[in-house]
Amino acid sequence: MPFRKPGDKGARQTDVTETMVAGRTAAPTTIEWNADQAVTQLYSEHYRPLVRLAALLVRDHATAEEVVQDAFVAMHGAWRRLRDPNKALSYLRQSVVNRARSVLRHRAVVEKHAPKALPDAPSAEHGAMGELERAAVIEALRKLPTRQREAIVLRYYGDLSEAQIANAMGISRGAVKSHTARGIAALRSVLEQTT
């Protein structure tokens, strides 16, 4: 339904109503479309399509409803400043799109500055079990001969290559391989006996 300001000239205005009384037309009465009437009519006719539009933009139905409600409230407040009330629906669509963009910008900022979630902390039981396992490995390491223990510690705790271990221990790379293999086998058998 087109809206016209009360003072518009030209074709017959839609804000003029004629009252029929016993087959005769009474004098036309001018009714000014105020913001309440206009927004009520637009709301009843266009609320759902505008919510669908906003939902497609913001990907959230509840936020889409808020965006559309805010657009209607803003239009109601600016009704008197609206140059062409016939373009009220266009104004609403543009307002919904702009408000949806604003919501998306706000989400991006919030996500950018949101604190990073800490990884799940292991349970106390997990920590106790880990401590027992480490204690068992250390105890088993202590039982190994010195060269095997050195080779294993340098390889797996020091993360050194065979060449670096050979240089640090003053032995050949073949000896490093031999001490490491024997030490791993001894550790495996000790740890299997304790579990």
XYZ file of N, CA and C in Angstrom:
585
model
N 0.847 -1.167 0.000
C 0.000 0.000 0.000
C 0.888 1.223 0.000
N 0.704 2.126 -0.930
C 1.558 3.318 -0.956
C 1.156 4.285 0.127
N 2.159 4.924 0.703
C 1.933 5.925 1.736
C 2.184 7.295 1.131
N 1.374 8.259 1.488
C 1.595 9.621 1.021
C 1.539 10.545 2.210
N 2.361 11.553 2.132
C 2.324 12.571 3.165
C 1.044 13.375 2.976
N 0.479 13.902 4.037
C -0.803 14.597 3.937
C -0.781 15.773 2.981
N 0.300 16.457 2.764
C 0.314 17.653 1.933
C 0.657 17.402 0.480
N 0.790 16.123 0.021
C 1.177 15.847 -1.361
C 0.088 16.281 -2.333
N 0.498 16.818 -3.477
C -0.418 17.233 -4.538
C -0.461 16.128 -5.583
N -1.414 16.176 -6.440
C -1.432 15.249 -7.562
C -2.630 14.339 -7.514
N -2.408 13.086 -7.869
C -3.484 12.106 -7.950
C -4.144 11.926 -6.599
N -5.268 11.266 -6.621
C -6.040 11.064 -5.410
C -5.170 10.392 -4.357
N -5.137 10.914 -3.191
C -4.282 10.413 -2.128
C -4.900 9.177 -1.499
N -3.996 8.280 -1.040
C -4.482 7.069 -0.395
C -4.781 7.295 1.067
N -4.406 8.459 1.592
C -4.685 8.712 2.995
C -6.014 9.437 3.179
N -6.795 9.505 2.138
C -8.113 10.121 2.217
C -9.125 9.003 2.195
N -10.022 9.021 3.123
C -11.072 8.006 3.141
C -12.408 8.663 2.881
N -13.300 7.923 2.228
C -14.643 8.426 1.970
C -15.602 7.560 2.752
N -16.514 8.162 3.376
C -17.474 7.425 4.171
C -18.778 7.339 3.395
N -19.291 6.160 3.229
C -20.553 5.961 2.537
C -21.662 5.972 3.582
N -22.580 6.882 3.420
C -23.715 6.947 4.337
C -24.977 6.875 3.484
N -25.714 5.832 3.602
C -26.991 5.637 2.909
C -26.856 5.943 1.424
N -25.811 5.384 0.775
C -25.651 5.540 -0.659
C -25.054 6.857 -1.089
N -24.778 7.752 -0.181
C -24.169 9.023 -0.542
C -22.753 9.083 0.008
N -21.946 9.844 -0.638
C -20.570 10.008 -0.191
C -20.494 11.248 0.674
N -19.966 11.077 1.876
C -19.792 12.220 2.771
C -18.515 12.945 2.362
N -18.277 14.060 2.971
C -17.076 14.843 2.667
C -15.838 14.033 3.027
N -14.817 14.080 2.171
C -13.593 13.324 2.469
C -12.944 13.817 3.747
N -12.429 12.865 4.501
C -11.729 13.166 5.744
C -10.279 12.744 5.578
N -9.361 13.623 5.893
C -7.936 13.310 5.761
C -7.457 12.593 7.011
N -6.808 11.450 6.783
C -6.207 10.691 7.890
C -4.714 10.690 7.658
N -3.978 11.153 8.607
C -2.520 11.200 8.486
C -1.958 9.858 8.915
N -1.148 9.266 8.035
C -0.500 8.013 8.381
C 0.633 8.332 9.328
N 0.439 8.003 10.562
C 1.518 8.250 11.504
C 2.442 7.042 11.569
N 3.494 7.178 12.293
C 4.507 6.115 12.370
C 3.917 4.822 12.911
N 3.056 4.919 13.899
C 2.489 3.705 14.492
C 1.706 2.896 13.470
N 0.849 3.562 12.715
C 0.040 2.856 11.721
C 0.918 2.265 10.615
N 1.841 3.059 10.132
C 2.695 2.597 9.037
C 3.557 1.412 9.455
N 4.175 1.516 10.602
C 5.039 0.431 11.068
C 4.213 -0.813 11.353
N 3.042 -0.642 11.915
C 2.180 -1.794 12.186
C 1.829 -2.517 10.895
N 1.460 -1.776 9.870
C 1.115 -2.392 8.592
C 2.328 -3.062 7.956
N 3.450 -2.383 7.931
C 4.666 -2.970 7.362
C 5.099 -4.209 8.143
N 4.985 -4.141 9.441
C 5.368 -5.261 10.291
C 4.516 -6.482 9.976
N 3.211 -6.285 9.890
C 2.330 -7.431 9.647
C 2.560 -8.043 8.269
N 2.937 -7.244 7.289
C 3.115 -7.752 5.937
C 4.533 -8.244 5.639
N 5.546 -7.678 6.268
C 6.919 -7.937 5.826
C 7.863 -8.455 6.913
N 7.373 -8.697 8.101
C 8.263 -9.131 9.182
C 8.953 -10.455 8.838
N 8.175 -11.461 8.470
C 8.758 -12.789 8.216
C 9.760 -12.794 7.059
N 9.439 -12.181 5.922
C 10.459 -12.165 4.854
C 11.743 -11.439 5.272
N 11.604 -10.394 6.071
C 12.803 -9.676 6.528
C 13.614 -10.532 7.497
N 12.940 -11.305 8.331
C 13.657 -12.204 9.251
C 14.381 -13.283 8.451
N 13.735 -13.806 7.404
C 14.408 -14.813 6.565
C 15.657 -14.212 5.909
N 15.533 -12.992 5.422
C 16.682 -12.305 4.830
C 17.811 -12.171 5.845
N 17.483 -11.693 7.033
C 18.497 -11.501 8.069
C 19.102 -12.839 8.508
N 18.273 -13.877 8.586
C 18.773 -15.190 9.008
C 19.769 -15.743 7.996
N 19.528 -15.491 6.724
C 20.488 -15.925 5.711
C 21.808 -15.181 5.842
N 21.747 -13.950 6.287
C 22.964 -13.149 6.409
C 23.742 -13.465 7.687
N 23.040 -13.567 8.824
C 23.752 -13.741 10.101
C 23.817 -15.200 10.558
N 23.119 -16.091 9.857
C 23.148 -17.527 10.142
C 22.687 -17.872 11.559
N 21.751 -17.099 12.085
C 21.237 -17.346 13.428
C 19.848 -16.718 13.515
N 18.836 -17.538 13.769
C 17.452 -17.045 13.729
C 17.173 -16.013 14.829
N 17.649 -16.259 16.027
C 17.381 -15.322 17.129
C 18.015 -13.956 16.854
N 19.237 -13.972 16.369
C 19.912 -12.707 16.037
C 19.207 -12.027 14.875
N 18.723 -12.816 13.912
C 18.000 -12.249 12.774
C 16.739 -11.531 13.246
N 16.030 -12.113 14.187
C 14.830 -11.454 14.722
C 15.194 -10.135 15.400
N 16.295 -10.123 16.152
C 16.732 -8.885 16.802
C 17.087 -7.813 15.781
N 17.760 -8.221 14.712
C 18.152 -7.279 13.663
C 16.908 -6.641 13.045
N 15.912 -7.448 12.737
C 14.692 -6.930 12.110
C 13.926 -6.044 13.089
N 13.838 -6.458 14.334
C 13.152 -5.626 15.331
C 13.824 -4.265 15.444
N 15.155 -4.272 15.492
C 15.890 -3.004 15.575
C 15.646 -2.136 14.353
N 15.531 -2.752 13.184
C 15.257 -1.988 11.965
C 13.880 -1.339 12.030
N 12.888 -2.066 12.530
C 11.551 -1.495 12.661
C 11.538 -0.357 13.680
N 12.232 -0.535 14.779
C 12.286 0.516 15.803
C 12.949 1.768 15.234
N 14.042 1.578 14.484
C 14.737 2.721 13.894
C 13.843 3.430 12.879
N 13.108 2.661 12.077
C 12.228 3.282 11.096
C 11.106 4.045 11.790
N 10.579 3.496 12.851
C 9.520 4.188 13.601
C 10.032 5.523 14.115
N 11.241 5.530 14.634
C 11.813 6.770 15.158
C 12.125 7.785 14.070
N 12.409 7.308 12.873
C 12.781 8.211 11.781
C 11.645 8.430 10.786
N 10.446 8.016 11.122
C 9.327 8.083 10.181
C 9.097 9.492 9.645
N 9.128 10.483 10.484
C 8.874 11.863 10.044
C 9.988 12.376 9.125
N 11.179 11.826 9.256
C 12.290 12.259 8.401
C 12.360 11.472 7.092
N 11.546 10.447 6.965
C 11.536 9.625 5.760
C 10.999 10.456 4.603
N 11.812 10.656 3.585
C 11.437 11.532 2.464
C 10.274 10.982 1.668
N 10.338 9.677 1.376
C 9.283 9.071 0.575
C 8.763 7.841 1.303
N 7.631 7.965 1.988
C 7.092 6.822 2.728
C 6.801 5.617 1.842
N 6.670 5.824 0.515
C 6.463 4.689 -0.382
C 7.689 3.782 -0.429
N 8.814 4.299 -0.018
C 10.052 3.515 -0.031
C 10.397 2.979 1.356
N 9.415 2.905 2.227
C 9.655 2.427 3.596
C 10.167 0.989 3.599
N 9.627 0.141 2.737
C 10.083 -1.244 2.687
C 11.541 -1.316 2.217
N 11.898 -0.506 1.252
C 13.297 -0.454 0.801
C 14.205 0.002 1.936
N 13.726 1.003 2.682
C 14.487 1.488 3.841
C 14.683 0.351 4.834
N 13.623 -0.422 5.080
C 13.724 -1.533 6.030
C 14.723 -2.587 5.548
N 14.640 -2.952 4.280
C 15.576 -3.954 3.748
C 17.016 -3.483 3.883
N 17.257 -2.246 3.515
C 18.611 -1.704 3.619
C 19.067 -1.669 5.075
N 18.171 -1.307 5.956
C 18.499 -1.268 7.380
C 18.825 -2.669 7.902
N 18.058 -3.664 7.473
C 18.307 -5.049 7.904
C 19.673 -5.514 7.406
N 19.983 -5.237 6.152
C 21.281 -5.647 5.596
C 22.424 -4.953 6.341
N 22.289 -3.654 6.575
C 23.350 -2.924 7.282
C 23.521 -3.418 8.704
N 22.417 -3.684 9.381
C 22.511 -4.183 10.761
C 23.081 -5.599 10.789
N 22.767 -6.414 9.795
C 23.342 -7.762 9.719
C 24.860 -7.673 9.514
N 25.285 -6.753 8.670
C 26.730 -6.554 8.478
C 27.398 -6.144 9.778
N 26.726 -5.279 10.510
C 27.267 -4.831 11.790
C 27.411 -6.003 12.758
N 26.407 -6.872 12.792
C 26.460 -8.055 13.660
C 27.638 -8.936 13.262
N 27.814 -9.141 11.960
C 28.916 -9.990 11.495
C 30.280 -9.379 11.821
N 30.392 -8.047 11.682
C 31.656 -7.386 12.050
C 31.920 -7.561 13.540
N 30.881 -7.396 14.345
C 31.036 -7.538 15.796
C 31.473 -8.959 16.145
N 30.851 -9.944 15.505
C 31.244 -11.339 15.756
C 32.712 -11.566 15.416
N 33.145 -11.006 14.288
C 34.538 -11.197 13.873
C 35.497 -10.606 14.895
N 35.164 -9.436 15.421
C 36.029 -8.804 16.426
C 36.042 -9.632 17.710
N 34.872 -10.097 18.126
C 34.795 -10.893 19.354
C 35.599 -12.183 19.190
N 35.437 -12.852 18.038
C 36.179 -14.094 17.817
C 37.686 -13.848 17.749
N 38.069 -12.711 17.173
C 39.483 -12.402 17.052
C 40.123 -12.183 18.416
N 39.384 -11.559 19.327
C 39.945 -11.220 20.632
C 39.483 -12.156 21.747
N 38.804 -13.220 21.394
C 38.344 -14.173 22.411
C 39.557 -14.906 22.984
N 39.553 -15.120 24.283
C 40.682 -15.860 24.867
C 40.683 -17.294 24.343
N 41.853 -17.763 24.088
C 41.990 -19.120 23.586
C 41.641 -20.088 24.707
N 40.868 -21.086 24.366
C 40.474 -22.086 25.350
C 41.696 -22.923 25.721
N 41.842 -23.127 26.989
C 42.943 -23.959 27.460
C 42.635 -25.413 27.150
N 43.646 -26.175 26.819
C 43.373 -27.590 26.573
C 42.867 -28.236 27.855
N 42.105 -29.278 27.678
C 41.568 -29.972 28.845
C 42.720 -30.459 29.721
N 42.622 -30.135 30.972
C 43.656 -30.567 31.912
C 43.440 -32.037 32.225
N 44.523 -32.771 32.286
C 44.358 -34.186 32.633
C 43.862 -34.318 34.067
N 43.183 -35.397 34.317
C 42.643 -35.621 35.650
C 43.776 -35.869 36.641
N 43.463 -35.758 37.905
C 44.458 -36.008 38.952
C 44.927 -37.462 38.884
N 44.007 -38.349 38.562
C 44.355 -39.764 38.451
C 45.356 -39.979 37.316
N 45.116 -39.287 36.199
C 46.034 -39.395 35.067
C 47.426 -38.895 35.457
N 47.465 -37.783 36.177
C 48.748 -37.248 36.632
C 49.462 -38.199 37.566
N 48.707 -38.827 38.473
C 49.309 -39.768 39.417
C 49.848 -40.997 38.683
N 49.064 -41.478 37.700
C 49.512 -42.639 36.936
C 50.765 -42.295 36.122
N 50.765 -41.110 35.537
C 51.937 -40.681 34.771
C 53.168 -40.588 35.651
N 52.970 -40.064 36.859
C 54.096 -39.948 37.802
C 54.618 -41.330 38.184
N 53.717 -42.275 38.402
C 54.141 -43.643 38.731
C 54.900 -44.268 37.569
N 54.408 -44.046 36.345
C 55.087 -44.607 35.181
C 56.478 -44.002 35.012
N 56.570 -42.677 35.196
C 57.887 -42.040 35.082
C 58.831 -42.559 36.162
N 58.304 -42.715 37.360
C 59.141 -43.237 38.453
C 59.619 -44.650 38.131
N 58.741 -45.448 37.514
C 59.124 -46.819 37.161
C 60.195 -46.812 36.081
N 60.070 -45.927 35.099
C 61.068 -45.843 34.025
C 62.406 -45.381 34.588
N 62.377 -44.396 35.471
C 63.631 -43.898 36.051
C 64.293 -44.986 36.897
N 63.484 -45.703 37.650
C 64.029 -46.802 38.461
C 64.633 -47.879 37.568
N 63.961 -48.201 36.467
C 64.487 -49.202 35.531
C 65.768 -48.693 34.872
N 65.829 -47.388 34.544
C 67.046 -46.816 33.960
C 68.224 -46.937 34.920
N 67.963 -46.751 36.198
C 69.041 -46.825 37.196
C 69.652 -48.221 37.277
N 68.860 -49.224 36.923
C 69.349 -50.604 36.998
C 70.191 -51.000 35.785
N 70.164 -50.178 34.733
C 70.924 -50.496 33.512
C 72.416 -50.237 33.719
N 73.247 -50.941 32.953
C 74.687 -50.622 32.965
C 74.890 -49.174 32.489
N 75.996 -48.557 32.897
C 76.256 -47.140 32.644
C 76.201 -46.794 31.172
N 76.865 -47.552 30.287
C 76.897 -47.223 28.865
C 75.510 -47.302 28.225
N 74.722 -48.315 28.585
C 73.361 -48.447 28.047
C 72.488 -47.274 28.510
N 72.606 -46.959 29.801
C 71.823 -45.846 30.344
C 72.204 -44.542 29.642
N 73.503 -44.282 29.455
C 73.952 -43.057 28.785
C 73.420 -42.997 27.350
N 73.522 -44.104 26.628
C 73.071 -44.141 25.235
C 71.567 -43.860 25.140
N 70.793 -44.448 26.029
C 69.329 -44.250 25.997
C 68.966 -42.819 26.382
N 69.611 -42.312 27.425
C 69.294 -40.951 27.868
C 69.673 -39.939 26.793
N 70.846 -40.082 26.183
C 71.256 -39.145 25.135
C 70.355 -39.249 23.902
N 69.901 -40.474 23.598
C 69.079 -40.658 22.402
C 67.649 -40.165 22.617
N 67.003 -40.579 23.697
C 65.570 -40.308 23.858
C 65.248 -39.084 24.709
N 66.120 -38.734 25.626
C 65.880 -37.514 26.423
C 66.645 -36.328 25.859
N 67.847 -36.586 25.349
C 68.654 -35.512 24.767
C 68.346 -35.293 23.295
N 67.646 -36.250 22.669
C 67.246 -36.186 21.267
C 68.445 -35.955 20.349
N 69.561 -36.675 20.633
C 70.770 -36.560 19.816
C 70.781 -37.655 18.758
N 71.487 -37.392 17.679
C 71.637 -38.404 16.625
C 72.693 -39.425 17.071
N 72.763 -40.514 16.313
C 73.755 -41.544 16.656
C 75.166 -40.978 16.579
N 75.432 -40.161 15.591
C 76.768 -39.567 15.440
C 77.087 -38.655 16.625
N 76.115 -37.862 17.068
C 76.333 -36.971 18.214
C 76.538 -37.771 19.498
N 75.780 -38.860 19.646
C 75.939 -39.710 20.838
C 77.332 -40.355 20.832
N 77.728 -40.854 19.664
C 79.059 -41.485 19.555
C 80.153 -40.487 19.912
N 80.004 -39.255 19.461
C 80.981 -38.220 19.761
C 80.974 -37.888 21.248
N 79.785 -37.772 21.848
C 79.679 -37.424 23.272
C 80.217 -38.540 24.167
N 79.987 -39.801 23.776
C 80.411 -40.926 24.614
C 81.829 -41.384 24.271
N 82.335 -40.945 23.134
C 83.678 -41.361 22.723
C 83.725 -42.795 22.238
N 82.662 -43.241 21.591
C 82.602 -44.610 21.063
C 82.141 -44.552 19.604
N 82.148 -45.700 18.928
C 81.713 -45.737 17.527
C 80.185 -45.729 17.432
N 79.689 -45.433 16.216
C 78.238 -45.431 16.004
C 77.662 -46.828 16.162
N 78.418 -47.834 15.774
C 77.967 -49.219 15.942
C 77.791 -49.556 17.414
N 78.714 -49.076 18.240
C 78.607 -49.322 19.679
C 77.382 -48.602 20.255
N 77.101 -47.402 19.739
C 75.909 -46.664 20.197
C 74.660 -47.478 19.885
N 74.585 -48.020 18.663
C 73.429 -48.834 18.278
C 73.302 -50.052 19.190
N 74.407 -50.682 19.462
C 74.402 -51.879 20.299
C 73.963 -51.561 21.729
N 74.538 -50.517 22.339
C 74.160 -50.144 23.712
C 72.693 -49.719 23.788
N 72.254 -49.003 22.777
C 70.851 -48.539 22.787
C 69.905 -49.728 22.669
N 70.176 -50.650 21.760
C 69.300 -51.809 21.569
C 69.260 -52.678 22.826
N 70.404 -52.931 23.429
C 70.435 -53.738 24.652
C 69.725 -53.035 25.802
N 69.923 -51.716 25.904
C 69.273 -50.961 26.975
C 67.755 -50.962 26.838
N 67.248 -50.800 25.613
C 65.805 -50.829 25.378
C 65.238 -52.195 25.740
N 65.926 -53.268 25.343
C 65.453 -54.627 25.649
C 65.418 -54.838 27.169
N 66.449 -54.379 27.872
C 66.482 -54.532 29.333
C 65.379 -53.722 29.986
N 65.168 -52.473 29.518
C 64.080 -51.657 30.061
C 62.728 -52.313 29.864
N 62.505 -52.856 28.657
C 61.229 -53.504 28.352
C 60.964 -54.655 29.315
N 61.974 -55.471 29.534
C 61.750 -56.637 30.410
C 61.512 -56.210 31.854
N 62.239 -55.181 32.321
C 62.039 -54.706 33.708
C 60.656 -54.109 33.860
N 60.230 -53.272 32.898
C 58.922 -52.623 32.991
C 57.780 -53.601 32.847
N 57.951 -54.653 32.031
C 56.909 -55.656 31.911
C 56.733 -56.458 33.201
N 57.828 -56.644 33.937
C 57.752 -57.373 35.209
C 57.030 -56.541 36.275
N 57.176 -55.205 36.214
C 56.564 -54.357 37.260
C 55.086 -54.109 36.979
N 54.619 -54.303 35.741
C 53.195 -54.033 35.448
C 52.365 -55.252 35.432
